[in-house]
CSV table of C-alpha atoms in Angstrom, one decimal:
chain,number,residue,atom,x,y,z
A,1,MET,CA,15.4,-67.5,-25.7
A,2,SER,CA,17.5,-68.1,-23.8
A,3,ARG,CA,16.8,-69.0,-20.2
A,4,TYR,CA,18.2,-66.4,-19.3
A,5,ASP,CA,16.5,-63.5,-21.3
A,6,ASP,CA,13.3,-65.8,-20.4
A,7,ILE,CA,14.1,-64.4,-16.7
A,8,ARG,CA,14.4,-60.5,-17.7
A,9,PHE,CA,11.6,-60.6,-20.3
A,10,SER,CA,9.3,-61.5,-17.0
A,11,LYS,CA,11.1,-59.0,-15.4
A,12,ASN,CA,10.0,-57.1,-17.6
A,13,VAL,CA,6.4,-58.0,-17.7
A,14,SER,CA,6.8,-57.7,-14.2
A,15,SER,CA,8.4,-53.6,-13.6
A,16,PHE,CA,5.2,-53.0,-16.4
A,17,LEU,CA,2.9,-54.4,-15.1
A,18,SER,CA,3.3,-53.1,-11.2
A,19,LEU,CA,3.8,-49.6,-12.7
A,20,ILE,CA,0.5,-50.2,-14.6
A,21,ILE,CA,-0.7,-50.8,-11.2
A,22,ILE,CA,1.1,-48.3,-10.0
A,23,GLY,CA,-0.3,-45.1,-12.0
A,24,LEU,CA,-4.2,-47.0,-11.5
A,25,LEU,CA,-3.9,-46.2,-8.3
A,26,THR,CA,-2.5,-43.1,-8.1
A,27,ILE,CA,-5.3,-42.2,-10.9
A,28,GLY,CA,-7.5,-43.8,-8.4
A,29,VAL,CA,-6.6,-41.8,-5.4
A,30,ILE,CA,-6.4,-38.5,-7.1
A,31,VAL,CA,-10.0,-38.8,-8.6
A,32,ALA,CA,-11.1,-40.0,-5.6
A,33,ALA,CA,-9.7,-36.9,-3.6
A,34,ILE,CA,-11.5,-34.8,-6.5
A,35,PHE,CA,-14.6,-36.4,-5.5
A,36,ALA,CA,-13.5,-36.0,-1.8
A,37,TYR,CA,-12.8,-32.8,-2.4
A,38,LEU,CA,-16.0,-31.9,-4.0
A,39,TYR,CA,-18.9,-33.4,-2.2
A,40,ILE,CA,-16.8,-31.8,1.1
A,41,SER,CA,-16.9,-28.6,-1.3
A,42,SER,CA,-20.4,-28.6,-1.7
A,43,ILE,CA,-21.8,-30.3,2.0
A,44,GLY,CA,-21.7,-25.6,2.8
A,45,GLU,CA,-23.9,-24.9,0.3
A,46,PRO,CA,-27.2,-23.1,1.1
A,47,LEU,CA,-30.5,-25.3,2.2
A,48,ASP,CA,-32.5,-23.5,0.0
A,49,ALA,CA,-30.7,-19.9,-1.8
A,50,ASN,CA,-33.5,-18.1,-2.5
A,51,SER,CA,-35.2,-18.2,0.9
A,52,GLU,CA,-36.3,-15.6,2.7
A,53,GLU,CA,-37.4,-17.3,5.4
A,54,THR,CA,-35.6,-17.0,9.6
A,55,GLN,CA,-36.2,-19.0,12.2
A,56,GLU,CA,-35.8,-18.2,15.8
A,57,VAL,CA,-32.9,-20.7,17.1
A,58,THR,CA,-31.7,-20.6,20.9
A,59,ILE,CA,-28.3,-22.7,21.1
A,60,GLU,CA,-27.9,-23.4,24.5
A,61,GLN,CA,-24.8,-22.6,26.6
A,62,GLY,CA,-21.9,-25.8,26.2
A,63,SER,CA,-24.1,-28.1,23.3
A,64,SER,CA,-21.9,-30.1,21.0
A,65,ALA,CA,-21.6,-29.1,17.1
A,66,GLY,CA,-23.4,-32.9,16.8
A,67,MET,CA,-26.3,-31.4,18.6
A,68,ILE,CA,-26.7,-27.8,17.5
A,69,GLY,CA,-26.6,-29.4,13.6
A,70,GLU,CA,-29.6,-31.7,14.7
A,71,GLN,CA,-30.8,-28.3,16.0
A,72,LEU,CA,-30.8,-26.5,12.7
A,73,GLU,CA,-31.2,-30.0,11.4
A,74,GLU,CA,-34.3,-30.6,12.9
A,75,GLN,CA,-35.7,-26.6,12.7
A,76,GLY,CA,-35.3,-27.1,8.5
A,77,ILE,CA,-32.5,-24.7,8.1
A,78,ILE,CA,-29.9,-27.2,7.3
A,79,ASP,CA,-31.1,-31.3,6.0
A,80,ASN,CA,-27.7,-32.5,7.3
A,81,SER,CA,-26.6,-32.4,9.8
A,82,ARG,CA,-23.7,-34.9,10.0
A,83,MET,CA,-22.7,-33.5,6.9
A,84,PHE,CA,-22.1,-30.3,9.3
A,85,GLU,CA,-21.1,-32.2,12.1
A,86,VAL,CA,-18.0,-32.8,9.4
A,87,TYR,CA,-18.1,-29.5,8.1
A,88,LEU,CA,-17.3,-27.2,11.7
A,89,ARG,CA,-14.5,-30.6,12.6
A,90,LEU,CA,-12.8,-29.9,8.9
A,91,ASN,CA,-12.6,-26.5,10.5
A,92,SER,CA,-11.9,-26.5,13.8
A,93,ILE,CA,-14.1,-24.1,15.0
A,94,THR,CA,-15.7,-25.2,18.4
A,95,ASP,CA,-16.8,-22.3,20.2
A,96,TYR,CA,-20.2,-21.1,20.5
A,97,GLN,CA,-21.0,-18.2,21.8
A,98,ALA,CA,-24.5,-19.3,23.7
A,99,GLY,CA,-28.2,-17.3,23.3
A,100,GLU,CA,-30.8,-16.6,20.5
A,101,TYR,CA,-30.5,-16.2,16.3
A,102,GLU,CA,-32.3,-15.0,13.1
A,103,LEU,CA,-30.5,-18.5,11.3
A,104,SER,CA,-32.3,-18.5,7.7
A,105,PRO,CA,-31.8,-21.5,5.2
A,106,ALA,CA,-30.8,-19.3,2.8
A,107,MET,CA,-26.6,-19.2,4.8
A,108,ASP,CA,-24.0,-21.2,3.8
A,109,PHE,CA,-22.5,-23.0,6.6
A,110,GLU,CA,-19.6,-21.1,6.3
A,111,GLN,CA,-22.4,-18.1,7.2
A,112,ILE,CA,-23.7,-20.3,10.2
A,113,ALA,CA,-20.6,-21.5,11.3
A,114,LYS,CA,-19.5,-17.8,11.9
A,115,THR,CA,-22.6,-16.7,13.3
A,116,LEU,CA,-22.7,-19.1,16.0
A,117,GLU,CA,-18.5,-18.7,16.6
A,118,THR,CA,-19.3,-14.9,16.9
A,119,GLY,CA,-22.1,-14.5,17.8
A,120,THR,CA,-23.4,-11.7,15.8
A,121,ILE,CA,-24.2,-12.6,12.1
A,122,TYR,CA,-22.2,-12.9,9.4
A,123,GLU,CA,-22.3,-11.3,6.0
A,124,GLU,CA,-19.5,-12.3,3.3
A,125,VAL,CA,-17.3,-9.4,2.4
A,126,GLN,CA,-18.3,-7.2,-0.3
A,127,TYR,CA,-15.7,-5.2,0.0
A,128,ARG,CA,-11.8,-4.3,1.8
A,129,VAL,CA,-11.0,-1.0,1.5
A,130,ALA,CA,-7.8,0.1,3.7
A,131,ILE,CA,-7.6,4.1,5.3
A,132,PRO,CA,-4.3,5.6,5.7
A,133,GLU,CA,-2.8,7.5,8.8
A,134,GLY,CA,-2.3,10.6,7.8
A,135,TYR,CA,-4.8,10.7,5.6
A,136,ASN,CA,-7.4,14.1,5.2
A,137,VAL,CA,-11.0,13.7,4.0
A,138,GLU,CA,-10.7,14.7,0.5
A,139,GLN,CA,-8.0,11.9,0.4
A,140,ILE,CA,-10.8,9.5,2.0
A,141,ALA,CA,-13.3,10.4,-0.2
A,142,SER,CA,-11.0,10.0,-3.1
A,143,GLN,CA,-9.5,6.7,-1.7
A,144,LEU,CA,-13.5,5.1,-0.9
A,145,SER,CA,-14.0,6.0,-5.1
A,146,GLN,CA,-11.1,4.0,-6.1
A,147,ASN,CA,-12.1,1.6,-4.0
A,148,LEU,CA,-15.7,1.5,-3.9
A,149,PRO,CA,-19.2,2.0,-6.3
A,150,VAL,CA,-19.2,5.2,-4.4
A,151,ALA,CA,-18.8,9.2,-5.6
A,152,GLU,CA,-16.3,10.8,-4.8
A,153,GLU,CA,-19.1,14.2,-4.1
A,154,ARG,CA,-20.9,12.5,-2.0
A,155,PHE,CA,-18.8,11.9,1.0
A,156,MET,CA,-18.1,15.3,0.4
A,157,GLU,CA,-21.2,16.8,0.3
A,158,LEU,CA,-21.6,15.4,3.3
A,159,MET,CA,-18.0,16.5,5.1
A,160,GLU,CA,-20.6,19.6,4.6
A,161,ASP,CA,-24.3,18.5,5.8
A,162,THR,CA,-24.7,20.4,8.6
A,163,GLU,CA,-28.2,18.0,8.6
A,164,PHE,CA,-25.3,15.4,8.6
A,165,ILE,CA,-23.6,16.0,10.6
A,166,GLU,CA,-25.7,17.4,13.5
A,167,SER,CA,-27.2,14.2,12.9
A,168,LEU,CA,-24.5,12.3,13.8
A,169,MET,CA,-23.6,14.9,16.8
A,170,GLU,CA,-26.8,13.3,18.8
A,171,GLU,CA,-25.2,9.5,17.9
A,172,TYR,CA,-22.1,10.2,19.6
A,173,PRO,CA,-22.8,13.0,22.0
A,174,ASP,CA,-19.4,12.4,24.0
A,175,MET,CA,-17.4,12.6,21.5
A,176,LEU,CA,-18.7,14.8,18.3
A,177,THR,CA,-19.0,18.1,20.5
A,178,ASP,CA,-20.4,21.1,19.6
A,179,GLU,CA,-16.7,22.1,18.3
A,180,ILE,CA,-16.6,20.4,15.4
A,181,LEU,CA,-19.1,22.8,14.5
A,182,ASP,CA,-16.5,25.9,15.2
A,183,GLU,CA,-17.0,28.5,12.2
A,184,GLU,CA,-13.0,28.2,11.6
A,185,VAL,CA,-13.2,24.0,11.4
A,186,LYS,CA,-12.3,23.3,7.8
A,187,PHE,CA,-14.1,20.2,8.0
A,188,PRO,CA,-16.4,19.0,11.0
A,189,LEU,CA,-15.3,15.2,10.3
A,190,GLU,CA,-12.2,16.3,9.4
A,191,GLY,CA,-9.3,13.6,11.7
A,192,TYR,CA,-12.5,11.4,13.1
A,193,LEU,CA,-12.4,8.9,10.6
A,194,PHE,CA,-10.2,6.9,11.9
A,195,PRO,CA,-7.2,5.0,9.5
A,196,ALA,CA,-8.3,1.5,8.8
A,197,THR,CA,-9.0,-1.3,7.0
A,198,TYR,CA,-13.1,-1.7,6.8
A,199,ASP,CA,-14.8,-5.0,5.6
A,200,ILE,CA,-17.9,-4.4,3.7
A,201,THR,CA,-20.8,-6.5,3.5
A,202,GLU,CA,-23.4,-4.7,1.7
A,203,GLU,CA,-23.1,-4.9,-2.4
A,204,GLU,CA,-24.3,-0.9,-3.0
A,205,PRO,CA,-22.9,0.7,0.6
A,206,GLY,CA,-24.4,3.5,1.9
A,207,VAL,CA,-22.0,7.0,2.4
A,208,GLU,CA,-23.6,7.4,5.1
A,209,ASN,CA,-23.0,4.3,7.5
A,210,ILE,CA,-19.5,4.5,5.7
A,211,ILE,CA,-19.4,7.3,7.8
A,212,ARG,CA,-20.5,5.7,11.0
A,213,GLN,CA,-18.3,2.3,10.2
A,214,MET,CA,-15.1,4.5,10.4
A,215,LEU,CA,-17.1,7.3,13.6
A,216,ASP,CA,-17.1,3.9,15.3
A,217,ALA,CA,-13.1,3.1,15.0
A,218,THR,CA,-12.6,6.4,17.3
A,219,GLN,CA,-15.0,5.4,19.6
A,220,VAL,CA,-13.7,2.0,20.1
A,221,ASN,CA,-9.8,3.6,19.7
A,222,SER,CA,-8.8,7.3,19.3
A,223,PHE,CA,-11.4,8.3,22.2
A,224,GLN,CA,-11.2,5.4,24.1
A,225,VAL,CA,-7.5,6.6,24.9
A,226,TYR,CA,-8.5,9.9,25.5
A,227,ASN,CA,-11.1,8.7,28.6
A,228,SER,CA,-8.0,6.3,29.8
A,229,VAL,CA,-7.1,9.2,32.0
A,230,GLU,CA,-9.6,11.1,34.1
A,231,ASP,CA,-8.3,14.5,32.6
A,232,VAL,CA,-6.0,15.0,29.5
A,233,THR,CA,-3.8,18.7,29.9
A,234,ILE,CA,-1.2,20.1,28.5
A,235,ASN,CA,0.8,23.9,30.1
A,236,TYR,CA,0.4,27.2,27.4
A,237,GLU,CA,2.3,29.8,28.6
A,238,GLY,CA,2.8,28.3,32.1
A,239,GLU,CA,-0.8,27.3,33.5
A,240,GLN,CA,-2.2,23.8,33.3
A,241,GLU,CA,-5.2,23.5,30.9
A,242,SER,CA,-7.9,20.4,30.8
A,243,LEU,CA,-7.5,19.6,26.6
A,244,SER,CA,-11.1,17.8,25.4
A,245,PHE,CA,-11.1,15.5,23.0
A,246,HIS,CA,-11.1,17.8,19.9
A,247,GLU,CA,-7.9,19.5,20.9
A,248,PHE,CA,-6.2,16.3,21.6
A,249,LEU,CA,-6.8,14.7,18.3
A,250,THR,CA,-5.9,18.0,16.7
A,251,PHE,CA,-2.3,17.7,18.3
A,252,ALA,CA,-2.3,14.4,17.2
A,253,SER,CA,-2.5,14.9,14.0
A,254,LEU,CA,0.0,17.4,13.8
A,255,ILE,CA,2.0,14.9,15.4
A,256,GLU,CA,0.6,11.9,12.3
A,257,MET,CA,1.5,14.5,9.5
A,258,GLU,CA,5.2,15.7,10.8
A,259,ALA,CA,5.9,12.6,12.4
A,260,THR,CA,9.3,10.1,10.0
A,261,SER,CA,8.5,7.1,12.5
A,262,LEU,CA,7.5,5.5,15.4
A,263,ALA,CA,10.4,6.7,17.4
A,264,ASP,CA,9.8,10.6,16.5
A,265,ARG,CA,5.9,10.8,17.4
A,266,SER,CA,6.9,11.3,21.7
A,267,MET,CA,10.3,13.7,20.6
A,268,ILE,CA,7.2,15.8,17.8
A,269,ALA,CA,5.0,15.8,20.4
A,270,SER,CA,7.6,17.1,22.9
A,271,VAL,CA,8.9,19.6,20.7
A,272,PHE,CA,4.6,21.2,19.5
A,273,LEU,CA,4.2,21.0,23.9
A,274,ASN,CA,7.7,22.7,24.5
A,275,ARG,CA,6.7,25.8,22.2
A,276,MET,CA,3.3,26.2,23.9
A,277,ALA,CA,4.1,25.7,27.6
A,278,GLU,CA,6.9,29.2,26.3
A,279,VAL,CA,5.9,32.8,27.7
A,280,PRO,CA,4.4,33.7,25.3
A,281,ALA,CA,3.5,30.8,23.3
A,282,MET,CA,6.4,30.2,20.2
A,283,PRO,CA,4.1,29.2,17.0
A,284,LEU,CA,3.9,26.2,16.8
A,285,GLN,CA,5.4,26.4,12.4
A,286,THR,CA,5.2,22.9,10.8
A,287,ASP,CA,4.2,22.7,7.8
A,288,PRO,CA,1.8,20.8,6.8
A,289,THR,CA,-1.0,23.5,8.7
A,290,VAL,CA,-0.3,25.4,6.1
A,291,LEU,CA,-0.1,23.0,3.6
A,292,TYR,CA,-3.7,22.2,4.9
A,293,ALA,CA,-4.4,25.8,5.0
A,294,LEU,CA,-4.5,25.9,1.3
A,295,GLY,CA,-6.2,23.1,0.1
A,296,GLU,CA,-3.1,22.1,-1.7
A,297,HIS,CA,-1.2,19.0,-1.9
A,298,GLN,CA,3.1,20.0,-2.9
A,299,GLU,CA,6.0,18.3,-1.7
A,300,ARG,CA,7.5,21.0,0.3
A,301,THR,CA,6.0,25.0,1.5
A,302,LEU,CA,8.0,27.9,0.3
A,303,PHE,CA,8.3,30.7,2.2
A,304,GLU,CA,4.9,32.8,1.0
A,305,ASP,CA,3.0,30.0,2.0
A,306,LEU,CA,4.0,31.0,5.4
A,307,GLU,CA,2.5,34.2,4.9
A,308,VAL,CA,-1.4,32.9,4.0
A,309,GLU,CA,-3.1,33.9,6.3
A,310,ASP,CA,-5.8,31.6,7.7
A,311,PRO,CA,-6.5,30.7,11.0
A,312,TYR,CA,-5.2,26.7,10.6
A,313,ASN,CA,-1.1,28.1,9.7
A,314,THR,CA,0.8,27.8,12.6
A,315,TYR,CA,3.6,30.1,11.5
A,316,LEU,CA,0.9,33.4,11.5
A,317,ASN,CA,-1.2,31.9,15.3
A,318,THR,CA,0.3,30.7,18.5
A,319,GLY,CA,-1.4,27.6,19.8
A,320,LEU,CA,-3.6,24.5,18.0
A,321,PRO,CA,-5.3,24.7,14.9
A,322,PRO,CA,-9.3,25.3,15.0
A,323,GLY,CA,-9.2,21.5,14.3
A,324,PRO,CA,-7.0,18.3,13.0
A,325,ILE,CA,-5.5,18.9,9.6
A,326,SER,CA,-5.6,14.6,8.8
A,327,SER,CA,-6.6,11.7,10.5
A,328,PRO,CA,-3.8,10.5,13.4
A,329,GLY,CA,-3.2,7.1,13.8
A,330,MET,CA,-3.1,4.7,16.8
A,331,GLU,CA,1.7,5.5,17.2
A,332,SER,CA,0.2,9.1,17.4
A,333,ILE,CA,-2.9,9.2,19.6
A,334,GLN,CA,-0.1,7.1,22.1
A,335,SER,CA,2.2,9.7,21.6
A,336,ALA,CA,0.1,12.7,22.0
A,337,MET,CA,-1.1,10.7,25.4
A,338,ASN,CA,2.1,10.3,26.3
A,339,PRO,CA,4.3,12.9,25.2
A,340,SER,CA,8.3,12.5,25.7
A,341,ASN,CA,10.2,14.9,28.4
A,342,THR,CA,13.0,16.9,25.9
A,343,ASP,CA,13.9,20.5,25.4
A,344,TYR,CA,13.8,20.7,22.7
A,345,PHE,CA,11.5,23.2,21.0
A,346,TYR,CA,13.1,23.0,17.4
A,347,PHE,CA,13.2,19.7,14.6
A,348,LEU,CA,13.7,18.8,11.3
A,349,ALA,CA,13.2,16.4,9.0
A,350,ASP,CA,16.1,15.1,6.4
A,351,SER,CA,16.8,14.2,2.8
A,352,GLU,CA,16.5,10.0,4.2
A,353,GLY,CA,12.9,11.3,6.6
A,354,ASN,CA,15.3,11.2,9.7
A,355,ASN,CA,15.3,13.7,11.9
A,356,HIS,CA,16.8,16.3,13.6
A,357,PHE,CA,16.2,17.8,17.1
A,358,ALA,CA,18.4,20.8,18.9
A,359,GLU,CA,17.0,23.0,22.1
A,360,THR,CA,18.4,26.5,21.1
A,361,PHE,CA,18.3,28.2,17.4
A,362,GLU,CA,21.9,28.6,16.0
A,363,GLU,CA,21.7,24.2,17.1
A,364,HIS,CA,18.3,24.1,14.6
A,365,ILE,CA,20.8,27.0,12.1
A,366,GLU,CA,23.6,23.7,12.4
A,367,ASN,CA,21.0,20.7,11.9
A,368,ARG,CA,20.0,22.3,8.4
A,369,GLU,CA,22.7,23.6,7.9
A,370,GLN,CA,24.5,20.2,7.8
A,371,TYR,CA,21.5,17.8,7.5
A,372,ILE,CA,19.6,20.2,4.7
A,373,ASN,CA,21.4,22.7,2.8
A,374,ASN,CA,25.0,21.2,2.2
A,375,GLN,CA,23.2,17.2,1.2
């Protein structure tokens, strides 16, 4: 073997050893990272997951993460204050609400941290259910039963349970008034169950509490918008009339069911208002009220449907129907509160969902011919 071959062999050995060392170091780093991850993950576990005891813990204003950790360890809520402080820093949790808390050794670091951060007891989310805008109570019942361990039949029973409804009226006296018990109202809580995504923390949630959660959302959203002005009024047959929240919610639900885009909602509101302001008032003639009266989900309204004798049928009756026909979202609520100022009395939607407005019946017929009949 030549000297050149010796050098080349030496370099190959050196490169091979370098690769081995780099490989070992890489494996070592990976193993260390895995152990570090497992260790950090384990530090958040409850001190005693089976504990049913609670301790009253008072967090003083200005307490640091270290001070809180030491206090929790001293009171037997956690077993390592240093690890709790590390957990808070790793998760960028720095704001703590001063106050008194009932904490338990059964709570993990996340539950304790979220509780101190929000000022309320943090509970793990068991279920998440979305209620779309424009759903009526029957659709809400179906949506809940498909996503939660609750019976659709039980929900609908409560929608017609006078005793339950009256108990809710006592809990929400300003929002739920005697209007919801009018004999012409199909379901007292129709429109009052706010469309939103709800986090459910109970493993076996009660339907009554879910309904209350949805009413709470209505109270802090729709009802708050309604209360943002001293008096909500409309012009009905030339006279200004105040709208109750029930009537306001009814108005918003019509907008919700007719709207195809955010830009159209306030204009649709103006059409309804213009019709009611006429002397005598023009019927609103909105198809969704007919379908609601029929209790059916159809793609389109037939001519014979328009003759159904029902207080919700806005082809036969003027003014607003007896109550909401769905749960309106905030865009429709805001449009009901801030309608456009137009001279439109008619509108229709084409096959692509675009609305076309008209001031006269002749213009409306032209729109129908152009956007419906010729498509």
